[in-house]
Short mmCIF file of C-alpha atoms in Angstrom, two decimals:
data_model
loop_
_atom_site.label_atom_id
_atom_site.label_comp_id
_atom_site.label_asym_id
_atom_site.label_seq_id
_atom_site.Cartn_x
_atom_site.Cartn_y
_atom_site.Cartn_z
CA UNK A 973 -30.57 -13.42 -74.94
CA UNK A 974 -34.37 -13.17 -75.04
CA UNK A 975 -34.58 -16.32 -72.92
CA UNK A 976 -32.32 -14.75 -70.28
CA UNK A 977 -34.37 -11.56 -70.18
CA UNK A 978 -37.58 -13.57 -70.02
CA UNK A 979 -36.16 -15.67 -67.12
CA UNK A 980 -35.09 -12.54 -65.26
CA UNK A 981 -38.49 -10.89 -65.67
CA UNK A 982 -40.28 -14.02 -64.48
CA UNK A 983 -38.00 -14.52 -61.44
CA UNK A 984 -36.92 -10.95 -60.66
CA UNK A 985 -38.07 -11.00 -57.02
CA UNK A 986 -36.41 -14.32 -56.19
CA UNK A 987 -33.16 -13.27 -57.88
CA UNK A 988 -32.93 -10.04 -55.84
CA UNK A 989 -33.71 -11.86 -52.61
CA UNK A 990 -30.88 -14.34 -53.32
CA UNK A 991 -28.46 -11.51 -54.17
CA UNK A 992 -29.35 -9.65 -50.97
CA UNK A 993 -28.83 -12.81 -48.90
CA UNK A 994 -25.43 -13.35 -50.53
CA UNK A 995 -24.50 -9.71 -49.86
CA UNK A 996 -25.47 -9.88 -46.19
CA UNK A 997 -23.60 -13.18 -45.73
CA UNK A 998 -20.53 -11.51 -47.21
CA UNK A 999 -20.84 -8.59 -44.76
CA UNK A 1000 -21.21 -10.97 -41.79
CA UNK A 1001 -18.11 -12.95 -42.86
CA UNK A 1002 -16.12 -9.71 -43.15
CA UNK A 1003 -17.24 -8.64 -39.69
CA UNK A 1004 -16.25 -12.00 -38.18
CA UNK A 1005 -12.84 -11.83 -39.87
CA UNK A 1006 -12.26 -8.34 -38.48
CA UNK A 1007 -13.20 -9.41 -34.94
CA UNK A 1008 -10.98 -12.50 -35.05
CA UNK A 1009 -8.11 -10.51 -36.54
CA UNK A 1010 -8.37 -7.85 -33.83
CA UNK A 1011 -8.39 -10.49 -31.10
CA UNK A 1012 -5.32 -12.20 -32.51
CA UNK A 1013 -3.59 -8.84 -32.78
CA UNK A 1014 -4.35 -8.04 -29.13
CA UNK A 1015 -3.14 -11.45 -28.02
CA UNK A 1016 0.05 -10.91 -29.96
CA UNK A 1017 0.59 -7.50 -28.33
CA UNK A 1018 -0.11 -8.97 -24.86
CA UNK A 1019 2.31 -11.79 -25.56
CA UNK A 1020 5.02 -9.36 -26.65
CA UNK A 1021 4.36 -7.27 -23.58
CA UNK A 1022 5.19 -10.18 -21.30
CA UNK A 1023 8.14 -11.21 -23.40
CA UNK A 1024 9.68 -7.85 -22.58
CA UNK A 1025 9.71 -8.65 -18.86
CA UNK A 1026 9.97 -12.45 -18.92
CA UNK A 1027 13.08 -14.53 -19.36
CA UNK A 1028 12.51 -18.25 -19.64
CA UNK A 1029 15.40 -19.31 -17.44
CA UNK A 1030 14.65 -16.81 -14.64
CA UNK A 1031 12.36 -17.31 -11.65
CA UNK A 1032 11.06 -13.76 -11.41
CA UNK A 1033 11.60 -10.65 -13.48
CA UNK A 1034 11.23 -7.02 -12.59
CA UNK A 1035 10.23 -4.33 -15.03
CA UNK A 1036 10.84 -0.74 -13.97
CA UNK A 1037 8.18 1.28 -15.78
CA UNK A 1038 9.51 4.81 -15.25
CA UNK A 1039 12.42 6.79 -13.80
CA UNK A 1040 10.03 9.36 -12.28
CA UNK A 1041 8.24 9.39 -8.95
CA UNK A 1042 4.52 8.79 -9.44
CA UNK A 1043 3.67 11.26 -6.66
CA UNK A 1044 6.23 14.06 -7.01
CA UNK A 1045 7.38 13.65 -10.63
CA UNK A 1046 11.02 13.82 -9.50
CA UNK A 1047 13.57 11.87 -11.53
CA UNK A 1048 15.06 8.80 -9.89
CA UNK A 1049 18.73 8.08 -10.53
CA UNK A 1050 19.49 5.04 -12.66
CA UNK A 1051 21.64 3.65 -9.82
CA UNK A 1052 18.78 3.82 -7.30
CA UNK A 1053 16.38 2.34 -9.82
CA UNK A 1054 18.76 -0.56 -10.49
CA UNK A 1055 19.22 -1.18 -6.76
CA UNK A 1056 15.46 -1.25 -6.28
CA UNK A 1057 14.95 -3.57 -9.24
CA UNK A 1058 17.67 -6.00 -8.19
CA UNK A 1059 16.67 -6.05 -4.52
CA UNK A 1060 12.95 -6.49 -5.13
CA UNK A 1061 13.63 -9.09 -7.82
CA UNK A 1062 15.80 -11.12 -5.42
CA UNK A 1063 13.14 -10.95 -2.71
CA UNK A 1064 10.36 -12.02 -5.08
CA UNK A 1065 12.46 -14.92 -6.34
CA UNK A 1066 12.73 -16.24 -2.79
CA UNK A 1067 9.00 -15.74 -2.23
CA UNK A 1068 7.96 -17.38 -5.50
CA UNK A 1069 10.16 -20.39 -4.74
CA UNK A 1070 8.76 -20.56 -1.18
CA UNK A 1071 12.21 -19.97 0.33
CA UNK A 1072 10.79 -18.56 3.56
CA UNK A 1073 14.03 -18.13 5.48
CA UNK A 1074 15.86 -16.18 2.76
CA UNK A 1075 12.83 -13.99 2.11
CA UNK A 1076 12.44 -13.27 5.84
CA UNK A 1077 16.14 -12.47 6.11
CA UNK A 1078 15.75 -9.65 3.57
CA UNK A 1079 13.38 -7.74 5.87
CA UNK A 1080 14.67 -5.00 8.17
CA UNK A 1081 14.63 -5.65 11.89
CA UNK A 1082 12.02 -2.92 12.37
CA UNK A 1083 9.76 -4.52 9.75
CA UNK A 1084 9.95 -7.86 11.52
CA UNK A 1085 9.13 -6.25 14.86
CA UNK A 1086 6.19 -4.28 13.49
CA UNK A 1087 4.70 -6.63 10.91
CA UNK A 1088 6.00 -10.19 11.30
CA UNK A 1089 7.49 -11.03 14.69
CA UNK A 1090 7.93 -14.64 13.59
CA UNK A 1091 8.84 -16.37 10.36
CA UNK A 1092 5.55 -18.29 10.49
CA UNK A 1093 3.60 -15.04 10.61
CA UNK A 1094 5.55 -13.76 7.59
CA UNK A 1095 4.64 -16.93 5.69
CA UNK A 1096 0.97 -16.76 6.68
CA UNK A 1097 0.33 -13.05 6.12
CA UNK A 1098 2.58 -12.25 3.18
CA UNK A 1099 4.54 -14.98 1.44
CA UNK A 1100 1.50 -17.22 0.98
CA UNK A 1101 -0.08 -14.53 -1.22
CA UNK A 1102 2.87 -14.29 -3.65
CA UNK A 1103 2.33 -16.26 -6.91
CA UNK A 1104 4.52 -19.34 -7.04
CA UNK A 1105 6.55 -20.94 -9.84
CA UNK A 1106 8.84 -19.70 -12.57
CA UNK A 1107 8.43 -16.55 -14.65
CA UNK A 1108 6.38 -14.52 -12.20
CA UNK A 1109 6.20 -10.92 -13.37
CA UNK A 1110 6.89 -7.88 -11.25
CA UNK A 1111 6.52 -4.20 -12.17
CA UNK A 1112 7.63 -1.32 -9.98
CA UNK A 1113 6.91 2.41 -9.93
CA UNK A 1114 8.81 4.77 -7.70
CA UNK A 1115 6.22 6.25 -5.34
CA UNK A 1116 8.09 8.60 -2.99
CA UNK A 1117 11.80 8.63 -2.12
CA UNK A 1118 12.87 4.99 -1.64
CA UNK A 1119 9.32 3.63 -1.59
CA UNK A 1120 8.08 1.72 -4.65
CA UNK A 1121 4.66 0.54 -5.72
CA UNK A 1122 5.14 -3.10 -6.66
CA UNK A 1123 2.68 -5.28 -8.56
CA UNK A 1124 3.32 -9.02 -8.78
CA UNK A 1125 1.40 -11.41 -11.01
CA UNK A 1126 1.87 -15.07 -11.82
CA UNK A 1127 3.03 -16.60 -15.07
CA UNK A 1128 0.45 -15.60 -17.69
CA UNK A 1129 0.99 -18.84 -19.58
CA UNK A 1130 0.20 -21.00 -16.57
CA UNK A 1131 -2.63 -19.10 -14.88
CA UNK A 1132 -4.27 -17.87 -18.08
CA UNK A 1133 -5.12 -14.46 -16.65
CA UNK A 1134 -3.29 -11.46 -15.25
CA UNK A 1135 -5.31 -10.36 -12.23
CA UNK A 1136 -3.96 -12.92 -9.71
CA UNK A 1137 -1.21 -11.54 -7.51
CA UNK A 1138 -0.57 -8.69 -5.08
CA UNK A 1139 0.09 -4.95 -5.06
CA UNK A 1140 2.34 -3.66 -2.30
CA UNK A 1141 4.37 -0.62 -1.29
CA UNK A 1142 7.96 -1.65 -0.61
CA UNK A 1143 10.68 0.58 0.84
CA UNK A 1144 14.39 0.00 0.25
CA UNK A 1145 16.70 0.51 3.26
CA UNK A 1146 20.48 0.27 3.41
CA UNK A 1147 21.49 -1.56 6.60
CA UNK A 1148 25.13 -2.32 7.44
CA UNK A 1149 26.18 -2.15 3.81
CA UNK A 1150 23.38 -4.34 2.40
CA UNK A 1151 19.90 -3.55 1.17
CA UNK A 1152 16.88 -4.62 3.18
CA UNK A 1153 13.14 -4.21 2.69
CA UNK A 1154 10.14 -2.83 4.53
CA UNK A 1155 7.07 -4.47 3.01
CA UNK A 1156 3.29 -4.64 3.39
CA UNK A 1157 2.94 -0.82 3.11
CA UNK A 1158 5.26 -0.28 6.08
CA UNK A 1159 7.65 2.61 5.34
CA UNK A 1160 9.94 2.55 8.36
CA UNK A 1161 10.87 3.76 11.84
CA UNK A 1162 12.24 7.14 12.90
CA UNK A 1163 13.73 7.89 16.32
CA UNK A 1164 12.24 10.97 18.04
CA UNK A 1165 13.28 11.01 21.73
CA UNK A 1166 11.64 14.32 22.64
CA UNK A 1167 9.82 15.07 25.90
CA UNK A 1168 7.84 17.72 27.79
CA UNK A 1169 7.12 18.00 31.54
CA UNK A 1170 4.22 19.87 33.10
CA UNK A 1171 2.84 19.66 36.65
CA UNK A 1172 5.01 16.61 37.41
CA UNK A 1173 3.76 14.76 34.33
CA UNK A 1174 6.36 13.98 31.68
CA UNK A 1175 5.43 12.76 28.20
CA UNK A 1176 8.24 11.36 26.06
CA UNK A 1177 7.85 10.55 22.36
CA UNK A 1178 10.27 7.71 21.65
CA UNK A 1179 9.83 6.91 17.97
CA UNK A 1180 7.50 6.94 14.99
CA UNK A 1181 6.52 4.08 12.67
CA UNK A 1182 5.30 5.30 9.29
CA UNK A 1183 2.83 3.41 7.12
CA UNK A 1184 1.27 4.39 3.82
CA UNK A 1185 -2.03 5.29 5.52
CA UNK A 1186 -1.10 6.31 9.06
CA UNK A 1187 1.65 7.11 11.57
CA UNK A 1188 2.12 5.27 14.85
CA UNK A 1189 3.97 6.93 17.73
CA UNK A 1190 5.42 5.08 20.69
CA UNK A 1191 4.96 7.28 23.76
CA UNK A 1192 5.95 6.91 27.42
CA UNK A 1193 4.16 8.83 30.17
CA UNK A 1194 5.72 9.35 33.62
CA UNK A 1195 3.22 10.41 36.30
CA UNK A 1196 5.28 11.92 39.13
CA UNK A 1197 2.29 13.75 40.63
CA UNK A 1198 0.17 12.86 43.67
CA UNK A 1199 -2.91 12.00 41.57
CA UNK A 1200 -3.86 9.53 38.90
CA UNK A 1201 -4.18 11.06 35.42
CA UNK A 1202 -6.28 10.26 32.37
CA UNK A 1203 -4.79 11.25 29.02
CA UNK A 1204 -8.03 12.19 27.25
CA UNK A 1205 -11.52 13.22 28.36
CA UNK A 1206 -13.06 11.29 25.44
CA UNK A 1207 -15.46 14.17 24.90
CA UNK A 1208 -14.58 14.22 21.20
CA UNK A 1209 -12.19 12.63 18.71
CA UNK A 1210 -9.97 15.69 18.26
CA UNK A 1211 -8.17 16.19 21.54
CA UNK A 1212 -5.19 13.93 20.76
CA UNK A 1213 -3.38 14.85 17.55
CA UNK A 1214 -0.13 15.49 15.75
CA UNK A 1215 0.50 18.77 13.95
CA UNK A 1216 2.67 19.66 10.97
CA UNK A 1217 4.64 22.82 10.18
CA UNK A 1218 1.56 24.28 8.43
CA UNK A 1219 -0.49 23.80 11.64
CA UNK A 1220 -2.56 21.06 10.02
CA UNK A 1221 -3.80 18.58 12.63
CA UNK A 1222 -3.97 14.81 12.20
CA UNK A 1223 -6.17 13.17 14.82
CA UNK A 1224 -5.58 9.90 16.64
CA UNK A 1225 -7.36 6.56 16.40
CA UNK A 1226 -8.78 7.26 19.88
CA UNK A 1227 -11.31 4.44 19.56
CA UNK A 1228 -8.45 1.90 19.56
CA UNK A 1229 -7.29 3.02 23.02
CA UNK A 1230 -8.94 1.56 26.13
CA UNK A 1231 -9.46 3.37 29.43
CA UNK A 1232 -6.63 1.29 30.84
CA UNK A 1233 -4.32 2.53 28.07
CA UNK A 1234 -5.11 6.14 28.94
CA UNK A 1235 -4.87 5.81 32.73
CA UNK A 1236 -1.53 6.46 34.45
CA UNK A 1237 -1.58 5.92 38.18
CA UNK A 1238 0.35 8.27 40.44
CA UNK A 1239 4.02 7.42 40.84
CA UNK A 1240 4.02 5.08 37.82
CA UNK A 1241 4.74 5.17 34.10
CA UNK A 1242 2.95 3.74 31.08
CA UNK A 1243 3.97 2.98 27.48
CA UNK A 1244 1.34 3.40 24.76
CA UNK A 1245 1.27 3.27 20.97
CA UNK A 1246 -1.00 5.83 19.31
CA UNK A 1247 -2.03 5.81 15.66
CA UNK A 1248 -2.81 9.01 13.77
CA UNK A 1249 -4.69 9.51 10.50
CA UNK A 1250 -1.72 10.71 8.46
CA UNK A 1251 -0.96 9.31 5.01
CA UNK A 1252 2.67 9.16 3.90
CA UNK A 1253 4.06 12.21 2.11
CA UNK A 1254 7.61 13.33 1.42
CA UNK A 1255 6.98 17.02 2.09
CA UNK A 1256 4.99 16.72 5.33
CA UNK A 1257 6.93 17.59 8.48
CA UNK A 1258 5.29 16.75 11.80
CA UNK A 1259 6.60 19.05 14.51
CA UNK A 1260 4.30 18.49 17.47
CA UNK A 1261 2.48 15.75 19.41
CA UNK A 1262 -0.40 17.11 21.49
CA UNK A 1263 -2.53 15.79 24.36
CA UNK A 1264 -4.93 18.71 24.74
CA UNK A 1265 -7.33 17.39 27.42
CA UNK A 1266 -5.47 15.53 30.16
CA UNK A 1267 -7.42 15.00 33.39
CA UNK A 1268 -4.83 15.74 36.06
CA UNK A 1269 -6.87 14.51 39.07
CA UNK A 1270 -8.53 11.40 37.69
CA UNK A 1271 -10.30 9.12 40.15
CA UNK A 1272 -9.74 5.66 38.73
CA UNK A 1273 -12.14 4.22 41.30
CA UNK A 1274 -15.21 6.16 40.19
CA UNK A 1275 -13.98 6.52 36.59
CA UNK A 1276 -15.59 9.98 36.43
CA UNK A 1277 -13.93 11.87 33.57
CA UNK A 1278 -15.48 15.28 34.19
CA UNK A 1279 -13.03 17.60 35.90
CA UNK A 1280 -12.04 21.24 36.01
CA UNK A 1281 -8.37 20.31 36.24
CA UNK A 1282 -7.71 19.78 32.52
CA UNK A 1283 -4.28 20.45 31.10
CA UNK A 1284 -2.66 20.41 27.66
CA UNK A 1285 0.81 19.05 27.01
CA UNK A 1286 2.38 19.53 23.58
CA UNK A 1287 5.71 17.95 22.75
CA UNK A 1288 7.82 19.63 20.07
CA UNK A 1289 9.55 17.01 17.93
#
């Protein structure tokens, strides 16, 4: 016993240093174990997450995350949710298997006209960006009405990460008893067919194409007067607009229109497409299309846009 005490007294400093080293090594090992355990736990949770929406013998799988609209909070019926899930799932299966013709066939006629007027364009712009192979994963959220926010990612086991894929807004349409799709953030087309005539100039609004970020109106102008007309003075960016029931104005993409687009010679007609800064909303009702500064005696030879003969034509729709 005396020998032990003597040894301790002679080597006290070294003994405490060794004990402290052992203690700190123990703490480091515990910390490493905790980090590794947490990582394994997260990987297990992530794996289970994808098991919920992946079936090994299926090409693509759709997971509907909620029965409520993200924007309005309204409940979506289980029937509509099932239709959306089945239709989008079928479309994504064709895309993931590179079945271009069947995927293209699921688009509405209006979507083809607006977005992809050929099957090659559909393949280049859209289908080429869809992850390919089996077990792609697709989640949908109802956005507004029949429009769904859709996120598609590839097989986590094959790509090793989840960020590759696309996010799109897809709208379900029933056409002749079957369900078709408007994709690439295109919502759909609405017929308008309203017109207004003033001083022998008639402006007819034919239809409206709605996108997530803007509206596009197809408009025909008939100039039955004795002078050329110019549809906008270009003095500012706020003279061509659409207006909703609350009198809120949404201005046009005037910069996209050339002088030729805005010129209508006497005794002729012209068709133009005008975009307006108007994001998609279920409770917004546009009730007027306005050209507030039309030059009624435009001299297309001199191209002088200053005139005292300025008129406004507003078309109620």
